[in-house]
Short mmCIF file of C-alpha atoms and ligand atoms in Angstrom, two decimals:
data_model
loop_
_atom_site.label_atom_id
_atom_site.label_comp_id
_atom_site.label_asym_id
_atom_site.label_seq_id
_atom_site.Cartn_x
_atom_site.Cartn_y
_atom_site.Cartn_z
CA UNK A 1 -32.69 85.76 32.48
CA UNK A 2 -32.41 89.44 32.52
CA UNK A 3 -32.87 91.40 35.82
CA UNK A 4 -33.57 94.94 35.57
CA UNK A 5 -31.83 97.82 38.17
CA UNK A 6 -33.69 100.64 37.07
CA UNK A 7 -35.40 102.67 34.32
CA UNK A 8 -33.17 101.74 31.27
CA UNK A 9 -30.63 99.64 33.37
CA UNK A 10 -30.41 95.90 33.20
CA UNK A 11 -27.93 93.17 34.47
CA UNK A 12 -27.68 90.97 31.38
CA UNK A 13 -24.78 88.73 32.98
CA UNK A 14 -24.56 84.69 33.85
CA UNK A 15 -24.23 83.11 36.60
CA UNK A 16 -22.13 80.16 37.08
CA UNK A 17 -23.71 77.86 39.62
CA UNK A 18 -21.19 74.78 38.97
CA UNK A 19 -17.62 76.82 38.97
CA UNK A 20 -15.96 75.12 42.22
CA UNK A 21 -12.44 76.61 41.59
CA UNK A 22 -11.23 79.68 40.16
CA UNK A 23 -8.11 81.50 38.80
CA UNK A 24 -7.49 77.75 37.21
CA UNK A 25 -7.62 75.74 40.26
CA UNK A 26 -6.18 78.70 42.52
CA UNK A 27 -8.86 79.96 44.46
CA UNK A 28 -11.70 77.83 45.48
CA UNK A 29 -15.80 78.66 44.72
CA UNK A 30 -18.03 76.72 47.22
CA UNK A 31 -20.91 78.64 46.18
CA UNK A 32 -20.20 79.36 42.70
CA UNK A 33 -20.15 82.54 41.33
CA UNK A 34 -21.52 84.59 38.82
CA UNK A 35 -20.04 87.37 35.73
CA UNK A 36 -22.39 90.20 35.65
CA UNK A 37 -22.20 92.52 32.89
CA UNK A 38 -24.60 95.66 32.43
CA UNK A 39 -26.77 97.21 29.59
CA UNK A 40 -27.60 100.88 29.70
CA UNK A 41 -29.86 101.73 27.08
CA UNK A 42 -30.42 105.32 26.26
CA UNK A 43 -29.77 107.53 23.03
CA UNK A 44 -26.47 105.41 23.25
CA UNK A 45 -26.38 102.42 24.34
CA UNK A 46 -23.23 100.96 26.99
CA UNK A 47 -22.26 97.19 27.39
CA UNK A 48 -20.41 97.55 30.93
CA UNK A 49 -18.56 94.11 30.98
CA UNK A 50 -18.71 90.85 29.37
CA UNK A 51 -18.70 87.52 30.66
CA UNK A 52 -15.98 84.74 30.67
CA UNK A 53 -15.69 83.23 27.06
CA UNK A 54 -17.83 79.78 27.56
CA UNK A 55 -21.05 82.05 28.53
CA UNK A 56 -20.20 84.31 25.58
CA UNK A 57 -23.99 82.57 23.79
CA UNK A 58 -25.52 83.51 26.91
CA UNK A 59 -24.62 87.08 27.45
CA UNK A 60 -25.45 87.33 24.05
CA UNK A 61 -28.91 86.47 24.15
CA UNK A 62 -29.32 88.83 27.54
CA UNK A 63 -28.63 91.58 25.17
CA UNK A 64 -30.51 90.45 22.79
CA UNK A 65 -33.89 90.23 24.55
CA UNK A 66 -33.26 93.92 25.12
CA UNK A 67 -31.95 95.19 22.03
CA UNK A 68 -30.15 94.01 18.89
CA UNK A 69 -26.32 94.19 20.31
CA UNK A 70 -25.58 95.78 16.82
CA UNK A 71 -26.74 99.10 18.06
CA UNK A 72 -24.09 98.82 21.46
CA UNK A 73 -22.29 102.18 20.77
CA UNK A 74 -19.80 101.55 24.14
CA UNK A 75 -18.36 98.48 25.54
CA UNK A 76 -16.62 99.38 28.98
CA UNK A 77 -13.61 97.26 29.89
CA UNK A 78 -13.38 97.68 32.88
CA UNK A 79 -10.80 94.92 33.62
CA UNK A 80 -8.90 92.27 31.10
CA UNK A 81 -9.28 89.05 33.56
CA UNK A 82 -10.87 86.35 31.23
CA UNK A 83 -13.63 86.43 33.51
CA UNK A 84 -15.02 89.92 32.05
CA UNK A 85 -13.18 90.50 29.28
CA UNK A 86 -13.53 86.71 27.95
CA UNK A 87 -16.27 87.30 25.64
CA UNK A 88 -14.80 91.10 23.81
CA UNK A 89 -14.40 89.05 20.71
CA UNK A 90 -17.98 87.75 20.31
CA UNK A 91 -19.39 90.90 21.22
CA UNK A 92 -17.13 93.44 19.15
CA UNK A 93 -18.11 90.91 16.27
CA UNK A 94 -22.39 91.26 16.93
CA UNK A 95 -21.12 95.00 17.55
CA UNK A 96 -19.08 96.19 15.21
CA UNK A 97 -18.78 100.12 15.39
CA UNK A 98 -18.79 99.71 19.32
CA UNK A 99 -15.61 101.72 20.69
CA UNK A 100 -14.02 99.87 23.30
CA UNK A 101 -13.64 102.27 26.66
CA UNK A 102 -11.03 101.42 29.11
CA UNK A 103 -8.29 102.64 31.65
CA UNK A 104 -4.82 103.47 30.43
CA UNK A 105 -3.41 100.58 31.83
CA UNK A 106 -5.92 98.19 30.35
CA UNK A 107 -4.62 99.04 27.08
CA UNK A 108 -1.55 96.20 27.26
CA UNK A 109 -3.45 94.06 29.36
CA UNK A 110 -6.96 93.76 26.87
CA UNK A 111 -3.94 93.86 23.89
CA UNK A 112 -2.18 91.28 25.42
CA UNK A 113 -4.68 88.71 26.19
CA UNK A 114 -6.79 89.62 22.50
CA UNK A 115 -4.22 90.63 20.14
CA UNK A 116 -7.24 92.38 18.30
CA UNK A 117 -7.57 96.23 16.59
CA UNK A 118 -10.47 97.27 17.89
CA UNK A 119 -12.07 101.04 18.55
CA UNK A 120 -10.28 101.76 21.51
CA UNK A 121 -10.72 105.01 23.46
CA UNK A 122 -9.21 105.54 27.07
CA UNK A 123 -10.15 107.22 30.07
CA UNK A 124 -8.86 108.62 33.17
CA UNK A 125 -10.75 109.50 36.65
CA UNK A 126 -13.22 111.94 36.08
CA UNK A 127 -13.46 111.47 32.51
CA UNK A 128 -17.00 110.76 31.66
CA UNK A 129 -19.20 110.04 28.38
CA UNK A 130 -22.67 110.71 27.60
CA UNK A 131 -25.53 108.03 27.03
CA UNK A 132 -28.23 111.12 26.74
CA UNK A 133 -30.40 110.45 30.19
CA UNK A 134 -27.41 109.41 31.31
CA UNK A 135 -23.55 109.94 31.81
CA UNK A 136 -21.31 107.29 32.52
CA UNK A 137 -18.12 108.63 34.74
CA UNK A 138 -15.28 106.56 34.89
CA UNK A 139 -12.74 106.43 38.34
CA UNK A 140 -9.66 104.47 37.87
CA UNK A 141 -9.09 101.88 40.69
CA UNK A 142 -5.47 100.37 40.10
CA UNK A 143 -4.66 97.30 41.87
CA UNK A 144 -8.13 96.58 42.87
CA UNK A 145 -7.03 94.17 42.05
CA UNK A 146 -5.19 94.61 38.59
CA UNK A 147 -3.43 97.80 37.32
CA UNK A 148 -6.47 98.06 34.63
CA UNK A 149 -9.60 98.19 37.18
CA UNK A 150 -11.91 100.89 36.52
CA UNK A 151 -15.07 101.81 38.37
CA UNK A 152 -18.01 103.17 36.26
CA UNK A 153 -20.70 105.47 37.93
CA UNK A 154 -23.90 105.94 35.97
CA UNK A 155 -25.39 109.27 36.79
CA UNK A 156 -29.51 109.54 37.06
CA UNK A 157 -29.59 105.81 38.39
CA UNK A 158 -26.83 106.43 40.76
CA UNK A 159 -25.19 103.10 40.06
CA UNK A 160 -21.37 102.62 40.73
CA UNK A 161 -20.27 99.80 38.91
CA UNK A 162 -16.85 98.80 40.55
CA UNK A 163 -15.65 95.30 38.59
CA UNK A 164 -14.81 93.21 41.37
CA UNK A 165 -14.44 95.10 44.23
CA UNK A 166 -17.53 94.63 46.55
CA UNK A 167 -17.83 91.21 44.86
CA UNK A 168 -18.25 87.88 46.04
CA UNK A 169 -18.15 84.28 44.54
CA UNK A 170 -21.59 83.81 44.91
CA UNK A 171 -24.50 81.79 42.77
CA UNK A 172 -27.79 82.84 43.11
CA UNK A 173 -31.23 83.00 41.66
CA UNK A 174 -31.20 86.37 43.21
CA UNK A 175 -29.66 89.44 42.11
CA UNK A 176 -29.92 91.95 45.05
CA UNK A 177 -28.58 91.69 49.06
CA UNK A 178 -31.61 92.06 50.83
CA UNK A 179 -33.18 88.93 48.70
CA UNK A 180 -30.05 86.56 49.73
CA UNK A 181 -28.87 84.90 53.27
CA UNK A 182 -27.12 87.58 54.91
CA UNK A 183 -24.41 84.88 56.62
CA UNK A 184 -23.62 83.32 53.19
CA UNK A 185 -23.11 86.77 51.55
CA UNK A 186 -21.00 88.35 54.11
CA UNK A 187 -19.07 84.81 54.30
CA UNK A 188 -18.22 84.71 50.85
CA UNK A 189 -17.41 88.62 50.48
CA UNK A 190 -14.86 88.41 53.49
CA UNK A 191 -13.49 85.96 51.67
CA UNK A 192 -13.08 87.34 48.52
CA UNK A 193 -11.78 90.49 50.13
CA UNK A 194 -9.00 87.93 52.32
CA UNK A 195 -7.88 86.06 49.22
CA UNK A 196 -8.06 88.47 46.91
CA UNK A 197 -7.25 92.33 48.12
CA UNK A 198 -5.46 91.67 50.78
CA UNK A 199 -2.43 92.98 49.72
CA UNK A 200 -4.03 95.62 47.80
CA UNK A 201 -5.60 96.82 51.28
CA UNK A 202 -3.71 100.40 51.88
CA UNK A 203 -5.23 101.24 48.21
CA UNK A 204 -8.77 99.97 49.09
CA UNK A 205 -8.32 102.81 52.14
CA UNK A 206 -7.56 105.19 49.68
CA UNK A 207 -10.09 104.55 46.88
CA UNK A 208 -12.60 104.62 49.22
CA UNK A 209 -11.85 108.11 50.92
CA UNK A 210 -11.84 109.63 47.37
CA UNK A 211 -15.14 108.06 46.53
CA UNK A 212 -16.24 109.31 49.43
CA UNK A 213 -15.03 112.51 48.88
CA UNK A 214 -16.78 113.19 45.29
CA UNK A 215 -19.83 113.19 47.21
CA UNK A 216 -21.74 110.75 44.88
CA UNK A 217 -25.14 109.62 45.41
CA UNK A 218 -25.10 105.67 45.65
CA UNK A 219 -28.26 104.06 44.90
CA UNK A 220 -26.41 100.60 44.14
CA UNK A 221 -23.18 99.31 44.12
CA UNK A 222 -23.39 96.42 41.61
CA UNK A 223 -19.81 94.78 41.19
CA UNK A 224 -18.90 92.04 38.80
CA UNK A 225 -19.46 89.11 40.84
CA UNK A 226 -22.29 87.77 42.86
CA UNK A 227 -25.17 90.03 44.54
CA UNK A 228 -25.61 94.10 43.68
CA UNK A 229 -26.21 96.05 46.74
CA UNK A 230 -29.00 97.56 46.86
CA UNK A 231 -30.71 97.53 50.19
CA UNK A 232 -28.02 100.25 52.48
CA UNK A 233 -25.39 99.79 49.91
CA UNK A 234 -22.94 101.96 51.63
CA UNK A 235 -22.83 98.82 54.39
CA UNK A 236 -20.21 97.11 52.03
CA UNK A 237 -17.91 100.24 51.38
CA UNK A 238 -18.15 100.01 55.90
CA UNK A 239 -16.82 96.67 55.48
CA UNK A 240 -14.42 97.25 53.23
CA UNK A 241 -13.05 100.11 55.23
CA UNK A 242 -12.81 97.95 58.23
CA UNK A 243 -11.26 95.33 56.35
CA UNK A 244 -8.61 97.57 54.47
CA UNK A 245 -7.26 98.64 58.51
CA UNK A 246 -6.90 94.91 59.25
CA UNK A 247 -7.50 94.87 62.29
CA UNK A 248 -8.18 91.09 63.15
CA UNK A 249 -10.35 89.76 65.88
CA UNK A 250 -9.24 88.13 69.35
CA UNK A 251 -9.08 84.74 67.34
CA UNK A 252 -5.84 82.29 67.17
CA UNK A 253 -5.46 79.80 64.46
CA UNK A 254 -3.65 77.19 64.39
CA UNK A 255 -2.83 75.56 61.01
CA UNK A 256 -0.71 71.90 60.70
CA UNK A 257 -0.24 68.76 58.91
CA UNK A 258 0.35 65.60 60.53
CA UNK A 259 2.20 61.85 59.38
CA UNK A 260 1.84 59.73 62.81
CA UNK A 261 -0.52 62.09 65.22
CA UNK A 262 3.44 63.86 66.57
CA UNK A 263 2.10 67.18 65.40
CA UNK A 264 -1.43 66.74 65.74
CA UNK A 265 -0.74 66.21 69.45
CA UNK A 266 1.43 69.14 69.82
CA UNK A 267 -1.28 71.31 67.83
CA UNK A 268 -4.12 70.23 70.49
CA UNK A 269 -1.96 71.37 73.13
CA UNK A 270 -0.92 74.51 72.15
CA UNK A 271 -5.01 74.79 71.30
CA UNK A 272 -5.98 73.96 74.91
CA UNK A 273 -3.59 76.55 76.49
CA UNK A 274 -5.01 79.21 74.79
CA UNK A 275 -8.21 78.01 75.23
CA UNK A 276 -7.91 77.77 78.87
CA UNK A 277 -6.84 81.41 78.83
CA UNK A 278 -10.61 82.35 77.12
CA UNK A 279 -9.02 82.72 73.54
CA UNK A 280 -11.36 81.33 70.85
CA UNK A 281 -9.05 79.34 69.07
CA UNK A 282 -9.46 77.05 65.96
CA UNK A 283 -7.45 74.23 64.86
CA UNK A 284 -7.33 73.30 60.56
CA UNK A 285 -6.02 70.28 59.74
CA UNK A 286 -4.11 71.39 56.49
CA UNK A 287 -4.03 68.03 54.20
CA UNK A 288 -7.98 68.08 54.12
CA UNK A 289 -8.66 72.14 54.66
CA UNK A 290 -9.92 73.84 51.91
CA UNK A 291 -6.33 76.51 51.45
CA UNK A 292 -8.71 79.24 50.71
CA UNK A 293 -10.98 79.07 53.17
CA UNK A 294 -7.90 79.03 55.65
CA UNK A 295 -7.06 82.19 54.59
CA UNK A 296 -10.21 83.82 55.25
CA UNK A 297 -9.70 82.27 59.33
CA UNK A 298 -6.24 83.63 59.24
CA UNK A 299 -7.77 87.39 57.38
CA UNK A 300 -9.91 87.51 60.92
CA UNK A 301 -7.13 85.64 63.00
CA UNK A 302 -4.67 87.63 65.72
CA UNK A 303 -2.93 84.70 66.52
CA UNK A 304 -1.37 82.33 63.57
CA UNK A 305 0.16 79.15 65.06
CA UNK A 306 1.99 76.75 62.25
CA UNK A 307 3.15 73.22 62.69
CA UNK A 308 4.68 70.67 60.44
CA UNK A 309 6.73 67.54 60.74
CA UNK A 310 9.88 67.71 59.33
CA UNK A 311 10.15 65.61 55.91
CA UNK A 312 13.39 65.91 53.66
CA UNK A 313 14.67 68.70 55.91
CA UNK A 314 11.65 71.05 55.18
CA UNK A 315 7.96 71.18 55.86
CA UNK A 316 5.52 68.12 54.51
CA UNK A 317 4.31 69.52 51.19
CA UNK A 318 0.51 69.96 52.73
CA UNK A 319 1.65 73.11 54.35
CA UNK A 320 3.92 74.73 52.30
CA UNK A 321 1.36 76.38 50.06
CA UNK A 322 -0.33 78.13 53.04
CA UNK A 323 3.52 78.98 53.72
CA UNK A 324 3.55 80.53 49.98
CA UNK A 325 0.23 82.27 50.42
CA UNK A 326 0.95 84.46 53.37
CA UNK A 327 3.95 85.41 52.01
CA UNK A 328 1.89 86.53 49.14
CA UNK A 329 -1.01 87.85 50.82
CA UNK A 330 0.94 90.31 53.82
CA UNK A 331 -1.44 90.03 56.34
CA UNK A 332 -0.96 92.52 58.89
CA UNK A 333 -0.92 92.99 62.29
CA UNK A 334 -1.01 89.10 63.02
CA UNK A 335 1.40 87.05 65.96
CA UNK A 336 2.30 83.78 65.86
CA UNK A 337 4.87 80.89 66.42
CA UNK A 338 5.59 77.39 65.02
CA UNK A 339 6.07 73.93 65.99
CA UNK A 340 6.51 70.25 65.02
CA UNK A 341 7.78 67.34 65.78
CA UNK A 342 10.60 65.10 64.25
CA UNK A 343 12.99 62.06 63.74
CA UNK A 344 16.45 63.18 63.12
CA UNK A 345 17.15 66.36 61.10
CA UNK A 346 14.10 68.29 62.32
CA UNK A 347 14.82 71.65 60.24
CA UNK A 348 10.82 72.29 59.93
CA UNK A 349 10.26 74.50 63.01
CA UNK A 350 13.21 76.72 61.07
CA UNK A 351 11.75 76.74 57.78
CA UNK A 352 8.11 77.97 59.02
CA UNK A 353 10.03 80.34 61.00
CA UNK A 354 11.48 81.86 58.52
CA UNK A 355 8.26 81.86 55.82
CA UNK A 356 6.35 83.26 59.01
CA UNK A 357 8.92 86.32 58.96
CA UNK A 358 9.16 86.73 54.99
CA UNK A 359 5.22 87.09 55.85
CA UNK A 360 5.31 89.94 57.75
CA UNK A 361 4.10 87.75 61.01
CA UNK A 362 5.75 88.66 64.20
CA UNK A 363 6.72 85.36 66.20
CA UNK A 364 6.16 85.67 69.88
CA UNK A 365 7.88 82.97 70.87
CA UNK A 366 10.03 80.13 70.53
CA UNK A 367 9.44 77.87 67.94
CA UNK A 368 8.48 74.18 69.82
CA UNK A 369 9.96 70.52 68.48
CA UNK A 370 9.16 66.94 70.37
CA UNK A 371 11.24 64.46 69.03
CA UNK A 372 9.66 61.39 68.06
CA UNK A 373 6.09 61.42 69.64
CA UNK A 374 5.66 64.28 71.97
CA UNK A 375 6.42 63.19 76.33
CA UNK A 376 3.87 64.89 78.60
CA UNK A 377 6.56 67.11 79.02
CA UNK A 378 7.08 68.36 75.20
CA UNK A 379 3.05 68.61 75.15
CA UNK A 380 2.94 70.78 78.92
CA UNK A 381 5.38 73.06 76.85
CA UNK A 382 3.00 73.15 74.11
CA UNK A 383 0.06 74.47 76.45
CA UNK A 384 2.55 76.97 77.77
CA UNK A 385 2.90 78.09 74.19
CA UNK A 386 -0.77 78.09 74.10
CA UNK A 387 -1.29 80.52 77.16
CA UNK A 388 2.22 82.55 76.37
CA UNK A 389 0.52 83.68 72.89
CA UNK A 390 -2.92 84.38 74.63
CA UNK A 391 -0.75 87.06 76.50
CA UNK A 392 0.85 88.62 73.55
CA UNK A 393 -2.26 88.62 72.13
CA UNK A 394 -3.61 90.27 74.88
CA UNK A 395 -0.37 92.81 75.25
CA UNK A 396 -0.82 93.80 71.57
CA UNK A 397 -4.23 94.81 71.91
FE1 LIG B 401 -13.34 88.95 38.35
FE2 LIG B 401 -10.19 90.10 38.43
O1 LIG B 401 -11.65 89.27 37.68
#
């Protein structure tokens, strides 16, 4: 079903309510999500987007209750993940003499995953083309997330169109923010913004200040995934800008895996001295945590705490894709320490240690490891751990 923006302006995406992972099986999708794509029908006619390739039929007949896609003069590519550029083949075929628009950059990476001669024509920031009413303006946006993102601002309707920045993993019946549950929205954004643009965070800063600068009137932002802002749009480029500084909450996390209750034991400790110093502290138990929804506790986390029992001289494999991830990810500004307990070698404490530094994550203390099942002792030193990182936490405030 077709939802229209404004005069001339419809969302003629799909959305996916049964999707539970994403990437492959990389990133997880509680809620779903949805691929919007965007019709702007004037004396030309623009295709902002498609969908991913199994909803091809679909998008298809969106643009088809609106006009025959024959007539789409542009197709904007704004970004060559299968997710949006997944269905360029069906629509270049129903659109023939359609010229392609996209970034520089996108050039190898729509090339390389279509292989196909099609009307290309690239554009650079500032670079705009005319629908008639309307002018579409394009603003390069590398490495938010890919080196091909492009934003597209549609002048009249005052629409920035931003691919998947401002996006969340999302399904609704609703297309707008002030028709959704404000909790679920801002839940899935934040973590779309942790999994995703984390790293990418310094250039978020940056894109935003210049969009700010040009001064642009914003009637919606309406990304590629999930709700289009409508209702004080500008509240998500806020958000953005205070998650791009990073500046996490007064929140400590503490993330393990377990094999005979050693660790667990040590992890409840550590969680009841900082606790008893008035930190808000959650513990995940790693083996049945959801790894991206961990992520988006550590994104708002000051305090990282990561144990594992030692198994063939390294971590148990339940925790070393966390490990992997914040390596990956660079959160910054984030303390933290690890722990676990072991038999004989007991080399685990080491190798979170040294994943934990590779991650940018400044340990505080002493890594902790109770041989065997943890004494009263080994778990009194685990509490001190607990109230030692509530004061670094407080010291780094
Ligand atoms: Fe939604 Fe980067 O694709």
């Amino acid at each position: 079903m077709i939802t229209q923006l404004a005069e001339h302006i419809y969302w003629v995406g799909v959305v996916d309510w049964g999707i539970r992972s994403f990437h492959g099986h990389e990133l997880s999708t509680h809620r779903g999500t949805s691929y919007n794509a965007y019709l702007i029908v004037d004396e030309k006619i623009a295709l902002v987007d498609t969908v991913w390739e199994p909803f091809q039929d679909d998008l298809l007949a969106n643009i088809r209750e609106i006009v025959d896609p024959a007539r789409i003069d542009y197709i904007i590519a704004s970004h060559a993940e299968p997710d949006h550029s997944g269905s360029l083949p069906a629509v270049v075929r129903e659109a023939p003499n359609a010229t392609v628009i996209l970034s520089k950059r996108a050039i190898d990476s729509i090339q390389g995953h279509h292989h196909q001669p099609w009307n290309f024509q690239t554009v650079k920031t500032g670079d705009s083309i005319s629908l008639g009413r309307h002018d579409l303006v394009f603003v390069e946006a590398p490495m938010l997330h890919w080196p091909d993102s492009m934003f597209t601002y549609v002048t009249g309707a005052n629409i920035l169109m931003p691919n998947d920045a401002f996006g969340q993993h999302y399904a609704s019946a609703y297309r707008f923010n002030d028709q959704v549950d404000q909790q679920e929205l801002y839940q899935e954004a934040l973590k779309y913004y942790a999994n995703i643009l984390t790293p990418f965070s310094d250039r978020v800063a940056k894109k935003i200040d210049e969009l700010l600068a040009m001064n642009l009137p914003v009637n919606m932002i309406a990304p590629s995934h999930g709700i289009i802002w409508r209702d004080n749009p500008l509240q998500i480029v806020q958000k953005y800008q205070e998650w791009a500084a990073q500046v996490p909450e007064r929140r400590a996390l503490v993330l393990y895996d377990t094999m005979w209750e050693g660790t667990r034991k040590m992890a409840e400790a550590i969680g009841e001295g900082l606790a008893e110093q008035g930190v808000p502290v959650r513990l995940l138990h790693m083996a049945v945590t959801d790894r991206n929804d961990a992520l988006a506790e550590v994104f708002r986390s000051q305090a990282i705490i990561i144990g594992s029992p030692t198994l063939n001289r390294g971590v148990l494999p339940t925790i070393a894709p966390i490990l992997e991830d914040l390596k990956g990810l660079q959160f910054k500004n984030k303390i933290g320490a690890a722990f676990g307990s072991y038999g004989w070698s007991g080399e685990s404490v080491k190798a979170i240690e040294e994943h934990m530094n590779a991650a940018g994550i400044t340990l505080v203390a002493e890594g902790l490891r109770a041989k065997w099942q943890p004494t009263e002792e080994n778990l009194e030193r685990c509490r001190l751990l607990g109230r030692d990182i509530a004061g670094a936490m407080a010291a780094a405030r």
